[in-house]
CSV table of C-alpha atoms and ligand atoms in Angstrom, one decimal:
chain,number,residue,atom,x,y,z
U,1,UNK,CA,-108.9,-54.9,-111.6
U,2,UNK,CA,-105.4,-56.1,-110.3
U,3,UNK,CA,-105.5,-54.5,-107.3
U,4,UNK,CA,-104.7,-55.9,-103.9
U,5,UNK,CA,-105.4,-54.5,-100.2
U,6,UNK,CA,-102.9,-55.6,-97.5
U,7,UNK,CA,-104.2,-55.1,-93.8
U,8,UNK,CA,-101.6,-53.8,-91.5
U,9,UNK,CA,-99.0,-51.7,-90.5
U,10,UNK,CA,-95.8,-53.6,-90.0
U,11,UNK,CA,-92.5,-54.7,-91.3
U,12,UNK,CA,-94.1,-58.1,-92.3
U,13,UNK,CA,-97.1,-55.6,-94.5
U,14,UNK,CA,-94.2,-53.9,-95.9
U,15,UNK,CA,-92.6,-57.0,-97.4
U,16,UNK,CA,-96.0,-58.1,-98.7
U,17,UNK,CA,-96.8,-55.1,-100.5
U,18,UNK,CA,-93.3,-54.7,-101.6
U,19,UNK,CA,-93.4,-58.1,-102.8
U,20,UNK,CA,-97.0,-57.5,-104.8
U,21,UNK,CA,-96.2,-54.5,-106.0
U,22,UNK,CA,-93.8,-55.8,-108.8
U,23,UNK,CA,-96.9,-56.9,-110.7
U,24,UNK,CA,-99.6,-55.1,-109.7
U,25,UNK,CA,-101.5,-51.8,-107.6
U,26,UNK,CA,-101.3,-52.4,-103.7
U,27,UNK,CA,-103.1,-50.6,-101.2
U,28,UNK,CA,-102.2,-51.0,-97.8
U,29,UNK,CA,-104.7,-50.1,-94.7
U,30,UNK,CA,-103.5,-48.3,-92.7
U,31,UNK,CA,-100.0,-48.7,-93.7
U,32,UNK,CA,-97.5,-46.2,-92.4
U,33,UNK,CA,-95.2,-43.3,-93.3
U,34,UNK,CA,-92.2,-45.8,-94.0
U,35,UNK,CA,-94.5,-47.4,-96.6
U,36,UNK,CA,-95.8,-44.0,-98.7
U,37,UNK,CA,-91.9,-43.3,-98.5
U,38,UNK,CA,-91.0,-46.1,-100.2
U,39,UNK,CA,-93.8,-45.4,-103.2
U,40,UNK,CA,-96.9,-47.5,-101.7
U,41,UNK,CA,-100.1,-46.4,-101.6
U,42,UNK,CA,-101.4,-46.0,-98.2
U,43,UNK,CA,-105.2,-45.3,-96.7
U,44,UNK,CA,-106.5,-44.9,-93.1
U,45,UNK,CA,-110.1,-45.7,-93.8
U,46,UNK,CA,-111.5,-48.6,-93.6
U,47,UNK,CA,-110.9,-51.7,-95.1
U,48,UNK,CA,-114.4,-52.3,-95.8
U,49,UNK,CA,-114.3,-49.1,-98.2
U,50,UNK,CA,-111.5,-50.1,-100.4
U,51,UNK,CA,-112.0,-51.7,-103.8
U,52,UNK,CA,-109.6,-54.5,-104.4
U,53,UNK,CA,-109.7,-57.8,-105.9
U,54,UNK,CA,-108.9,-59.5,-103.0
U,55,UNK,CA,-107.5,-58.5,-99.2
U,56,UNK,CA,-104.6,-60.0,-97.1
U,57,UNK,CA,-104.6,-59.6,-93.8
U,58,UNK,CA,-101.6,-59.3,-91.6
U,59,UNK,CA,-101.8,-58.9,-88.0
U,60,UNK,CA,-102.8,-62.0,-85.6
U,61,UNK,CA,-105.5,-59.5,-84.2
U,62,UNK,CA,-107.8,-58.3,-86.6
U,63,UNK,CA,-108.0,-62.2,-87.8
U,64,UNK,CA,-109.4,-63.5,-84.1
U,65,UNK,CA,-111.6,-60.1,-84.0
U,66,UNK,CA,-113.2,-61.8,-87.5
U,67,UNK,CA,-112.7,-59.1,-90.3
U,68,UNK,CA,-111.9,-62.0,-92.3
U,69,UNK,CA,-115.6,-63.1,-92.2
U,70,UNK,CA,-117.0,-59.6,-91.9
U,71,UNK,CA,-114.8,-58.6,-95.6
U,72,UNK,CA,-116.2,-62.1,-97.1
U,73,UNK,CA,-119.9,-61.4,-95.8
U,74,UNK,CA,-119.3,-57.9,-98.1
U,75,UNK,CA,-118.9,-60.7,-101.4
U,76,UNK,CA,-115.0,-59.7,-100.9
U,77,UNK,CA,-112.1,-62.4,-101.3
U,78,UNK,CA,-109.4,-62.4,-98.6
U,79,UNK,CA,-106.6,-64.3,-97.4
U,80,UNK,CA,-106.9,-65.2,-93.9
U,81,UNK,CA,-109.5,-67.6,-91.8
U,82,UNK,CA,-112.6,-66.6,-89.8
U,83,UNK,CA,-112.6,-66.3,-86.0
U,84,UNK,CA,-113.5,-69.8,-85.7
U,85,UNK,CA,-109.8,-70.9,-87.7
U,86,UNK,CA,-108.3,-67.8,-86.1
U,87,UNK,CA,-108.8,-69.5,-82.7
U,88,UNK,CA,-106.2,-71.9,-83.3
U,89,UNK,CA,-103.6,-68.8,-82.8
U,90,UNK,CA,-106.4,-67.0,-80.2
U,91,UNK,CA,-106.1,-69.9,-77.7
U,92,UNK,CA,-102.9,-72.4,-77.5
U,93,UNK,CA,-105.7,-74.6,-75.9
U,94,UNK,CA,-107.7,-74.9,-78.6
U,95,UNK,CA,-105.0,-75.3,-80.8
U,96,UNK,CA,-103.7,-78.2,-78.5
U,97,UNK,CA,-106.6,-79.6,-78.4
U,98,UNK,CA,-107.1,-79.7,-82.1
U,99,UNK,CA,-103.6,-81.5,-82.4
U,100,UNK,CA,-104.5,-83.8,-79.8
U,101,UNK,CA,-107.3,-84.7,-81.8
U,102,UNK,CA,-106.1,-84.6,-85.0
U,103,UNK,CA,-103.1,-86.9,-83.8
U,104,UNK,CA,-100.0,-84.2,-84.6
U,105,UNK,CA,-96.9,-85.0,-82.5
U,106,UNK,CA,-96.4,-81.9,-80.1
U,107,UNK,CA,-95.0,-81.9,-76.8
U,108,UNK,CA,-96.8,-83.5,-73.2
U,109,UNK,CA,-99.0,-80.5,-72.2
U,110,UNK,CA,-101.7,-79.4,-69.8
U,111,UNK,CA,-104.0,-76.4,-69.5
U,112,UNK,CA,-104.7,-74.7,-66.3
U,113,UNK,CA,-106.6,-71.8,-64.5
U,114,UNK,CA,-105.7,-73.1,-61.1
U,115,UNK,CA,-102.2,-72.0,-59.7
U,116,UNK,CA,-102.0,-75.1,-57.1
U,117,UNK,CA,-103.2,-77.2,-60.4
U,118,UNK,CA,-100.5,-75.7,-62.6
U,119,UNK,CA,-98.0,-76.0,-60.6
U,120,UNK,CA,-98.5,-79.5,-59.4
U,121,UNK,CA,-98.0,-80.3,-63.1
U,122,UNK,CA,-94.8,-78.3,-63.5
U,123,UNK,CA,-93.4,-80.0,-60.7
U,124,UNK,CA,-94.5,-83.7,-62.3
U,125,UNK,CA,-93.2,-82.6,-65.7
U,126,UNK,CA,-89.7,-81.8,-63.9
U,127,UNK,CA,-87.0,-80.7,-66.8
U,128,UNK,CA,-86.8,-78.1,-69.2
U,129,UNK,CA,-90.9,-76.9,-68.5
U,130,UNK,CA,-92.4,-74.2,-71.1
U,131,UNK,CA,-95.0,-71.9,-69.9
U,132,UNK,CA,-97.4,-70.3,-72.5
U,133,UNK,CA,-100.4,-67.6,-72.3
U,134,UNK,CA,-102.8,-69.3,-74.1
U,135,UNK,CA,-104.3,-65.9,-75.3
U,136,UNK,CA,-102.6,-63.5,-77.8
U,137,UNK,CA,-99.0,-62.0,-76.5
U,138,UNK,CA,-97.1,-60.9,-79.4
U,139,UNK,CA,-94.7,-64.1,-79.2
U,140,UNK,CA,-93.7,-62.3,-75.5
U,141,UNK,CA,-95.9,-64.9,-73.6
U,142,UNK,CA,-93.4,-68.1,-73.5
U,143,UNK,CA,-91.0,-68.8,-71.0
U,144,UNK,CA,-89.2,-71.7,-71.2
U,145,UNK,CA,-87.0,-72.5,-67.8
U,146,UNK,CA,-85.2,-75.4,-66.2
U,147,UNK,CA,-85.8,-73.7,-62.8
U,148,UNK,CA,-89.3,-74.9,-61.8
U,149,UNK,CA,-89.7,-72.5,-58.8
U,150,UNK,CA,-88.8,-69.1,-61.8
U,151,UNK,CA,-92.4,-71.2,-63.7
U,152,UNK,CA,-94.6,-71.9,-61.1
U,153,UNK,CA,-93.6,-67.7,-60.7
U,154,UNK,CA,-94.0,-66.7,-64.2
U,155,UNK,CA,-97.6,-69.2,-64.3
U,156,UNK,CA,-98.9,-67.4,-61.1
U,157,UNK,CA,-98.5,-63.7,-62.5
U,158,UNK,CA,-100.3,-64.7,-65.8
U,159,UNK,CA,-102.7,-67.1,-64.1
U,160,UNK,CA,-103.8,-63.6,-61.6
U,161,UNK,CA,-103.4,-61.6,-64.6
U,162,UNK,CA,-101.0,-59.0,-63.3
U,163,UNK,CA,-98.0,-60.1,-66.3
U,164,UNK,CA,-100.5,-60.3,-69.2
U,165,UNK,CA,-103.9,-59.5,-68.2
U,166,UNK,CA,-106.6,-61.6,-69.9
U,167,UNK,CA,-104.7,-63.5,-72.2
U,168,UNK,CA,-102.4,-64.9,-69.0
U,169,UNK,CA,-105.6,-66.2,-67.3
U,170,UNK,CA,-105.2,-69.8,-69.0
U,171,UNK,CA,-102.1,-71.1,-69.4
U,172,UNK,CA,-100.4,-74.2,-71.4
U,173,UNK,CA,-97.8,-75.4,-69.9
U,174,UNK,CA,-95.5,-78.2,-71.7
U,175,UNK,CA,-92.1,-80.0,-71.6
U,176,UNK,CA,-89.4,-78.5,-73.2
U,177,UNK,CA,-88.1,-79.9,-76.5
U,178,UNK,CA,-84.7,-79.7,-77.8
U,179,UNK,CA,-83.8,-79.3,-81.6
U,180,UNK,CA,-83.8,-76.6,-84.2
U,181,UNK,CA,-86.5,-74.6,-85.4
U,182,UNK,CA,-88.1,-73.7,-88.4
U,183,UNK,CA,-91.2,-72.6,-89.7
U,184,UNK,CA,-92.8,-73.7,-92.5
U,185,UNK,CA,-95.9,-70.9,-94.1
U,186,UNK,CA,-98.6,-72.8,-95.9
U,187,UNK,CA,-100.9,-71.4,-98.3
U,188,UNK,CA,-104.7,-73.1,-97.9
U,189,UNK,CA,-107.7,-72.4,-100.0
U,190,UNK,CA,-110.7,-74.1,-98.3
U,191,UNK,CA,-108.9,-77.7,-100.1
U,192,UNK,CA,-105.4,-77.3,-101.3
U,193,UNK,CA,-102.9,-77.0,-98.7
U,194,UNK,CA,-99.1,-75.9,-100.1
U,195,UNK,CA,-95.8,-75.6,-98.5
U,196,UNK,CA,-94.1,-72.0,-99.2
U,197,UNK,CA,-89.7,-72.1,-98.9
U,198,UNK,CA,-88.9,-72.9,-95.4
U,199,UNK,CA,-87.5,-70.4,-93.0
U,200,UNK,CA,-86.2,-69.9,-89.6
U,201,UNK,CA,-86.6,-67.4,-87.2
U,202,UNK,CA,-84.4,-66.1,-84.0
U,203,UNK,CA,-86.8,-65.9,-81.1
U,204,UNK,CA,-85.0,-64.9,-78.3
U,205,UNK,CA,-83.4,-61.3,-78.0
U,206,UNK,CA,-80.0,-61.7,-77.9
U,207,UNK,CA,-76.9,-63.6,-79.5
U,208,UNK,CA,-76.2,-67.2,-78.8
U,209,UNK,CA,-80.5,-67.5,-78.4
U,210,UNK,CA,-80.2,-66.4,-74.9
U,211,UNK,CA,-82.3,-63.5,-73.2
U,212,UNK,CA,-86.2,-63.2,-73.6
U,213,UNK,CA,-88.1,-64.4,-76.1
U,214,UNK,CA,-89.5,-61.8,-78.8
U,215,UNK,CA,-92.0,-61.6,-81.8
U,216,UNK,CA,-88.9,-62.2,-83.7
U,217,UNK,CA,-84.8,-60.9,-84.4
U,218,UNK,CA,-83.9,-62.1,-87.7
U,219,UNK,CA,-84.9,-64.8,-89.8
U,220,UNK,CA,-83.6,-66.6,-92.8
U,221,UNK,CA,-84.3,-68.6,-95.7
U,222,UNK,CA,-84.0,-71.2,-96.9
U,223,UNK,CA,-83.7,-72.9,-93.3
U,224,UNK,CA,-80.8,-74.5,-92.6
U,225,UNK,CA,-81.1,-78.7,-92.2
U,226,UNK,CA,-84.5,-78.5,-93.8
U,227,UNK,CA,-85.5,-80.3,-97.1
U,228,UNK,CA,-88.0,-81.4,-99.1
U,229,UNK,CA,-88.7,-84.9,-97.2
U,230,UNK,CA,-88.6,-82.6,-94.3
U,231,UNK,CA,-91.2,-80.5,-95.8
U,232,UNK,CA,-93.6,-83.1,-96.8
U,233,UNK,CA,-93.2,-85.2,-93.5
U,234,UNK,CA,-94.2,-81.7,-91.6
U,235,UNK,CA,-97.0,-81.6,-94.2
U,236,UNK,CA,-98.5,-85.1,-94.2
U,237,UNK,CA,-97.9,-85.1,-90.0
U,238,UNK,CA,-98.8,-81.7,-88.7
U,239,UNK,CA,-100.6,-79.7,-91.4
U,240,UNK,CA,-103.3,-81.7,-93.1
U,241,UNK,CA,-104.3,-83.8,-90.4
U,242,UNK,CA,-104.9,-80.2,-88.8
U,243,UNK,CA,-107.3,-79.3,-91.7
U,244,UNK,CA,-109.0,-82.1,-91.9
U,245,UNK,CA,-110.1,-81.9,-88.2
U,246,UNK,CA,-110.8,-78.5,-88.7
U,247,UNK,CA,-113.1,-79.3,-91.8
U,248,UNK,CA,-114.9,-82.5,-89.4
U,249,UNK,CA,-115.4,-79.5,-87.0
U,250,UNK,CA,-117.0,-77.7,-90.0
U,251,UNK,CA,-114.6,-75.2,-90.0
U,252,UNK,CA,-113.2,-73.9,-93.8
U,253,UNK,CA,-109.7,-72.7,-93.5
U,254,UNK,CA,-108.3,-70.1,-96.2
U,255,UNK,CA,-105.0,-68.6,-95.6
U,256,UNK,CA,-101.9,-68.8,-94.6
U,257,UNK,CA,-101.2,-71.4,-92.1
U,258,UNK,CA,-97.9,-70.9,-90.2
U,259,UNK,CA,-96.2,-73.9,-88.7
U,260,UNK,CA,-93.5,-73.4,-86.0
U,261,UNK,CA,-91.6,-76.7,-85.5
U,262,UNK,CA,-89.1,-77.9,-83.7
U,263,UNK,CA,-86.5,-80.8,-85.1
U,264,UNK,CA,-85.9,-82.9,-82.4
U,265,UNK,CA,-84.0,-86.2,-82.3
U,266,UNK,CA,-87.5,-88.2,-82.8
U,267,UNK,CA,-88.6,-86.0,-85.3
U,268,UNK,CA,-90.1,-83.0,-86.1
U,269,UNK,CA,-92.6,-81.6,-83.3
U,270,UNK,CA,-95.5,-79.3,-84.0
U,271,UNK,CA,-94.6,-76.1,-81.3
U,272,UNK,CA,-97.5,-73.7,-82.6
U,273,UNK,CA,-99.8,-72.5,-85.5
U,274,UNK,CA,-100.0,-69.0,-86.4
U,275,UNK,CA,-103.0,-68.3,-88.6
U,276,UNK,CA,-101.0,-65.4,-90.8
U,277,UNK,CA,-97.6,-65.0,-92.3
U,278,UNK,CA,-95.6,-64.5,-90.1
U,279,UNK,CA,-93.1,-61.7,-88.6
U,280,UNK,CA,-90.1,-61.6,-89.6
U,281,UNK,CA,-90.0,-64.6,-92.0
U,282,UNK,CA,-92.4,-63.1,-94.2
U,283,UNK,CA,-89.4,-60.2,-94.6
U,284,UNK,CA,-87.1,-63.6,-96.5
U,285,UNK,CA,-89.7,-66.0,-97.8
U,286,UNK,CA,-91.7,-63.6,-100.0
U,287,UNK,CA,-88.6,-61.9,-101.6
U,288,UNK,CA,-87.5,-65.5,-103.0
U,289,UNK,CA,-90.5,-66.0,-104.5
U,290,UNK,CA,-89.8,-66.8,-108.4
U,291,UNK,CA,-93.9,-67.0,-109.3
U,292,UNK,CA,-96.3,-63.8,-109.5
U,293,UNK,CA,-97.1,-62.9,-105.7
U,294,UNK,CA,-100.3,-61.5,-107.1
U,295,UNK,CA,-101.5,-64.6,-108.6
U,296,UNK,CA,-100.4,-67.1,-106.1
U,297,UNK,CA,-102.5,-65.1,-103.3
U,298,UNK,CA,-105.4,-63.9,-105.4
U,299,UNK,CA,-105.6,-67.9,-105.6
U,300,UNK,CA,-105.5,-68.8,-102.1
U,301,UNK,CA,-108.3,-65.8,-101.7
U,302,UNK,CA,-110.5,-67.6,-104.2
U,303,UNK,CA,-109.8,-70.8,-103.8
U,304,UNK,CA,-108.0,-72.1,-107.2
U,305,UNK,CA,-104.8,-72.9,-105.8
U,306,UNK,CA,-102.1,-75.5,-107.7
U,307,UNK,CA,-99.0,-76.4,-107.5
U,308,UNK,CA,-96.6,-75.4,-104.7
U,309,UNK,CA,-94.6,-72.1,-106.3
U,310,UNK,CA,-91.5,-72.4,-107.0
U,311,UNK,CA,-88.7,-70.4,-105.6
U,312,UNK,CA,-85.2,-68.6,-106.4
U,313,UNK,CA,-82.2,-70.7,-105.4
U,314,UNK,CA,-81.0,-67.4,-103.7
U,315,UNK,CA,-81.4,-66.8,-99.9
U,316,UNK,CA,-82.1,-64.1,-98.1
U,317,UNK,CA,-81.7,-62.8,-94.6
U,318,UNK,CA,-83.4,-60.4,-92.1
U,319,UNK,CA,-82.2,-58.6,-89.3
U,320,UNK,CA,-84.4,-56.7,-87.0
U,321,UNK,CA,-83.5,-53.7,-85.4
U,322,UNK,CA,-85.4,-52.7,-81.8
U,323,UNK,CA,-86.0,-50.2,-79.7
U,324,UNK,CA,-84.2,-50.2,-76.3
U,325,UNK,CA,-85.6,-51.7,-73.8
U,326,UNK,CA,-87.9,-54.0,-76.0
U,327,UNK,CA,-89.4,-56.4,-75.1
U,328,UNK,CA,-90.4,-55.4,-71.9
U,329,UNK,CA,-90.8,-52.1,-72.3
U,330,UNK,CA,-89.5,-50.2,-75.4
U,331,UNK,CA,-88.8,-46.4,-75.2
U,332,UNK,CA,-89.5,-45.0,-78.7
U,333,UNK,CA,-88.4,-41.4,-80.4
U,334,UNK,CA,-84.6,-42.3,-81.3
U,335,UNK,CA,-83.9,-40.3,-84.2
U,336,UNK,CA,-82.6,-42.9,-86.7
U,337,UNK,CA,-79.7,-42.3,-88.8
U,338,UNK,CA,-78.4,-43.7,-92.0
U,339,UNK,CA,-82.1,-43.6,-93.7
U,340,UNK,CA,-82.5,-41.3,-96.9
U,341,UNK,CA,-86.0,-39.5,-97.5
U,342,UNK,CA,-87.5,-42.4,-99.1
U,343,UNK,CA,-86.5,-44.6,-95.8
U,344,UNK,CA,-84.0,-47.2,-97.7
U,345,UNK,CA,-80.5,-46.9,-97.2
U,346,UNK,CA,-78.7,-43.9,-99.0
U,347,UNK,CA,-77.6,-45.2,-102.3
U,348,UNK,CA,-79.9,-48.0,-102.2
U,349,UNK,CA,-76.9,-51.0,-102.5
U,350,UNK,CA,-77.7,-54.0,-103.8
U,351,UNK,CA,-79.9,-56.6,-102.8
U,352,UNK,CA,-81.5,-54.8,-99.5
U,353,UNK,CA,-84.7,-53.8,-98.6
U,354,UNK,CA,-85.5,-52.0,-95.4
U,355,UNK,CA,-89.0,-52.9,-94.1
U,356,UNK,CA,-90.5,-50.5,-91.5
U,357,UNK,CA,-92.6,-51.7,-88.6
U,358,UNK,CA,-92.6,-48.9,-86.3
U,359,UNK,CA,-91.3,-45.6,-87.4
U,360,UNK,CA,-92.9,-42.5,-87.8
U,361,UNK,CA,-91.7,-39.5,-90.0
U,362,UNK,CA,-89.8,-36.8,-88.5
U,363,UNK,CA,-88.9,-33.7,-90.3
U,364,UNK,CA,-87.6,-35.3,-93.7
U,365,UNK,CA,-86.6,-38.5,-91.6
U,366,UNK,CA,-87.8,-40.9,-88.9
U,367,UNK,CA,-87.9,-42.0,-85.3
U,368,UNK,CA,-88.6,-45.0,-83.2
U,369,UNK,CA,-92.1,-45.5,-82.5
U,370,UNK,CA,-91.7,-49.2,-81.2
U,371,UNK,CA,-90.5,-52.2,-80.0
U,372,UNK,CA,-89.8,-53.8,-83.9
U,373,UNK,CA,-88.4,-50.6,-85.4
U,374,UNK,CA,-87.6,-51.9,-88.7
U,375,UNK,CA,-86.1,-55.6,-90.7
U,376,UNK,CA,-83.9,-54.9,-93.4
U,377,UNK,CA,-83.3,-57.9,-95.6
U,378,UNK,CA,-80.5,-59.0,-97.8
U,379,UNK,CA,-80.9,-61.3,-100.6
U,380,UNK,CA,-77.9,-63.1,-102.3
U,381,UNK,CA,-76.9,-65.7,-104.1
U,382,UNK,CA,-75.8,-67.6,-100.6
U,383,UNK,CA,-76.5,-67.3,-97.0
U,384,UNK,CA,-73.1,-65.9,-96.6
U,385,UNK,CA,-73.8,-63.1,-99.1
U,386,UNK,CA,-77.4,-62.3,-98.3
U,387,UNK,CA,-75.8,-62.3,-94.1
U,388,UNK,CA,-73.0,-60.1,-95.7
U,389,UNK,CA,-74.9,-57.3,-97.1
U,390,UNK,CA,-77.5,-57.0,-94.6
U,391,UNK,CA,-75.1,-56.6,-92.1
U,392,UNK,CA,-73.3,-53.6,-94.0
U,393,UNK,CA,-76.3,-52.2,-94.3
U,394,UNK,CA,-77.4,-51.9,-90.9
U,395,UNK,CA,-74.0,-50.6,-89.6
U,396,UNK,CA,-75.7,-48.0,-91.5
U,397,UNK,CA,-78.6,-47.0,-89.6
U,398,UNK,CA,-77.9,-45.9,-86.0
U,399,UNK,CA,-80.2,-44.8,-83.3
U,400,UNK,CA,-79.5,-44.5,-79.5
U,401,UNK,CA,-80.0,-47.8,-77.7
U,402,UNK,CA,-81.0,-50.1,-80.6
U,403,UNK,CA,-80.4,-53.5,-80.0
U,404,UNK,CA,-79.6,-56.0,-82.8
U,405,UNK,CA,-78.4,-59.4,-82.9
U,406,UNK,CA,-75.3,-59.8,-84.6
U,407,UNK,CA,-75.4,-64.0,-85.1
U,408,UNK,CA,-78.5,-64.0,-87.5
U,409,UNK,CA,-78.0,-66.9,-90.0
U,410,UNK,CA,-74.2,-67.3,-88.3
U,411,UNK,CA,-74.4,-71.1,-87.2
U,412,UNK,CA,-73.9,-73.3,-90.0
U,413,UNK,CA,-76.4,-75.2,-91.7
U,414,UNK,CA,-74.8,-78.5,-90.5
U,415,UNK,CA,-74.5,-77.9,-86.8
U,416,UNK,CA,-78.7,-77.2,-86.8
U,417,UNK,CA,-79.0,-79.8,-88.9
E,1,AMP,P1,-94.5,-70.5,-79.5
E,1,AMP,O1,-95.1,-69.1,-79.4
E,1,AMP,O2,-95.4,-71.5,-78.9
E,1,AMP,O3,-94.0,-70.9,-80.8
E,1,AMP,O4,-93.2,-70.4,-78.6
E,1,AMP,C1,-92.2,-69.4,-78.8
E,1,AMP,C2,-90.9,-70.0,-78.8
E,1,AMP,O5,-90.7,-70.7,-77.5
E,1,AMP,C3,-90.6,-71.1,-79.8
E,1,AMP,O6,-90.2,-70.6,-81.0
E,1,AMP,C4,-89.5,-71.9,-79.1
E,1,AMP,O7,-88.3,-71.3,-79.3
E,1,AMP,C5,-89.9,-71.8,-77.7
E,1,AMP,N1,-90.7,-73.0,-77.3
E,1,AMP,C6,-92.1,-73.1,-77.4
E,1,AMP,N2,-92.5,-74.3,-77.0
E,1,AMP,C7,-91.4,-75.0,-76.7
E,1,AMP,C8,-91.2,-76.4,-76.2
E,1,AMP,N3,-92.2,-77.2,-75.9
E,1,AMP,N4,-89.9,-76.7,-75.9
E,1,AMP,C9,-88.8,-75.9,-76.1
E,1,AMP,N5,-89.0,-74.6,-76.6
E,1,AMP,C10,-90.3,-74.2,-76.9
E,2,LIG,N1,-91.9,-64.8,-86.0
E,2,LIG,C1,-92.9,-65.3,-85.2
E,2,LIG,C2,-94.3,-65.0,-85.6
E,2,LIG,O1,-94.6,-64.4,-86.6
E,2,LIG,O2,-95.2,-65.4,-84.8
């Protein structure tokens, strides 16, 4: 049987299922109505009643929940930790903690449930402070503010749970750290640990990184400023000294292990582990991929992995396009324009892919149904040229409100650098 089963419903499922499907039968759960448009199979039932070779699951949620370990106690191979790995994305205290052991350099930190405690340690901090939920927030829970009184603020409402109920009612708070970003997705299987192409993504809503932060505008890759001895100093610093005190905790990791990091001036700094791919730099690392997607993850499911795999010299680009209003609160139903009955761009130019992440079918097209409606990707034989076409392409697609960042892979790999 070569036959995969992708857990989710988002742009980053899309791309995964896209990507599988060149060599072999996908089934995504649930999946949604831009997905069967584009020729995937899609199922509502549940996970535990689909035959596949091995599972992959998406979403942040369902990993903390345990479905990993309830799909493996069914004698099924997946890709994606138990609750007990899951809980270095479920708590950022755990996960500092963790790092703290397994000496990663990260930035000064403390964790409170106190609101006199917290913000005694903003105010000793002083600087550029971060504030983080520690539980699950859909990358919405950071602020990161020069302005102590706007984070002893924005700690109180998460710490009384009236700005993001229970996952607000512990908070990390940290210095800020100045540098580029990117984030490097490593496949584990239980032992071997290897580095996919680097990407990075664009956090915060609007051009120039300014506005809120968000699960993600755009992303590219490869990542500008980041190479190889960048890659294995991030790998030998941050991610297997994180496995190995995982393993001395007796905890097996098997997955994908994202690592956001920062490049400061003293190196790179370990920001946050995400225990999935992530969203959207899945939509530009999985596309470059020059080795069978199907074998590299059934793999990492059963625990044969080998060499890192090897990648196109292309790069590709993402852009995101949300609903207005997002990330606060995002008012869905737009009618979007541009998109033919199979949900890719009319005449289906070259090198793009649109990946839907909320949309739902309306009469023989779609509307909004939230925040992230869709990431369309370009690939291309530069950055310039992936940028270049997946910026035609979604002058393309119109609908009332949507807000997209126009600067996506813009800066120059030398001024991140
Ligand atoms: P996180 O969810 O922890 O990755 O944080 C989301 C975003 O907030 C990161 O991608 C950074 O852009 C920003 N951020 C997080 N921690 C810090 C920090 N210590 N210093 C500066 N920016 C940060
Ligand atoms: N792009 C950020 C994330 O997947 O968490």
């Amino acid at each position: 049987m070569r036959r995969a089963c992708v857990i989710g419903a988002g742009a980053r499922e899309h791309a995964l299922a896209h990507v599988l499907s060149r060599t072999a039968e996908v089934v995504v759960v649930p999946g949604s109505a831009g997905m069967a448009a584009d020729g995937l199979e899609v199922s509502d039932g549940s996970p535990l009643d689909v035959a596949a070779e091995f599972f992959v699951i998406g979403p942040e949620q369902p990993l903390v929940e345990g479905l990993a370990d309830q799909l493996r106690a069914s004698g099924r191979l997946v890709v994606g930790p138990g609750a007990q790995g899951a809980r270095l994305e479920g708590s950022k205290s755990f996960m500092k903690e963790v790092l703290v052991d397994a000496g990663v350099p990260t930035a000064r930190h403390g964790s409170f449930t106190d609101v006199a405690r917290a913000s005694g340690f903003i105010r000793a901090l002083g600087g550029t402070v971060v504030v983080k939920t520690d539980g699950l927030a859909a990358g919405k829970g950071v602020l990161v503010t020069a302005d102590l009184d706007e984070a002893i603020t924005d700690a109180t409402a998460k710490l009384d749970g009236s700005s993001f109920g229970a996952a607000g009612r512990r908070v990390v708070i940290e210095e800020g750290l100045v540098g580029g970003e990117c984030t490097l997705l490593v496949l584990v299987d239980g032992d071997t640990a290897v580095p996919l192409a680097p990407a990075r993504d664009y956090k915060r809503l609007r051009d120039g990184d300014t506005g809120p932060n968000t699960g993600g505008m755009g992303a590219v890759s490869p990542a500008p400023g980041v190479d190889d001895s960048l890659i294995a100093t991030i790998m030998r610093e941050s991610v297997e000294p994180t496995l190995a005190e995982l393993r001395r905790r007796g905890i097996e990791y098997r997955g994908v292990l994202y690592a956001g990091v920062m490049l400061t001036a003293d190196g790179p700094r370990l920001l946050e582990f995400n225990v999935r791919f992530g969203d959207p730099e899945t939509q530009v690392v999985l596309p470059r991929l020059a080795d069978d997607p199907y074998d590299l993850l059934c793999a990492v499911a059963s625990g044969t992995l080998g060499e890192p795999p090897r990648f196109i010299g292309d790069a590709a680009v993402t852009v995101v396009l949300a609903a207005p209003g997002y990330p606060d609160a995002p008012s869905v139903g737009q009618v979007i324009s541009g998109l033919g009955d199979d949900g890719q761009l009319v005449g289906h130019p070259e090198g793009v892919h649109v990946y839907h992440a909320a949309t739902r079918r309306h009469g023989a097209g779609f509307v909004t149904a939230g925040g992230r409606a869709m990431s369309v990707t370009g690939l291309g034989a530069s950055v310039r040229e992936a940028r270049a076409r997946v910026y035609d392409a979604i002058g393309v697609i119109r609908f009332d409100g949507q807000q997209v960042r126009t600067d996506i892979a813009a800066v120059p790999a030398e001024v991140l650098s």
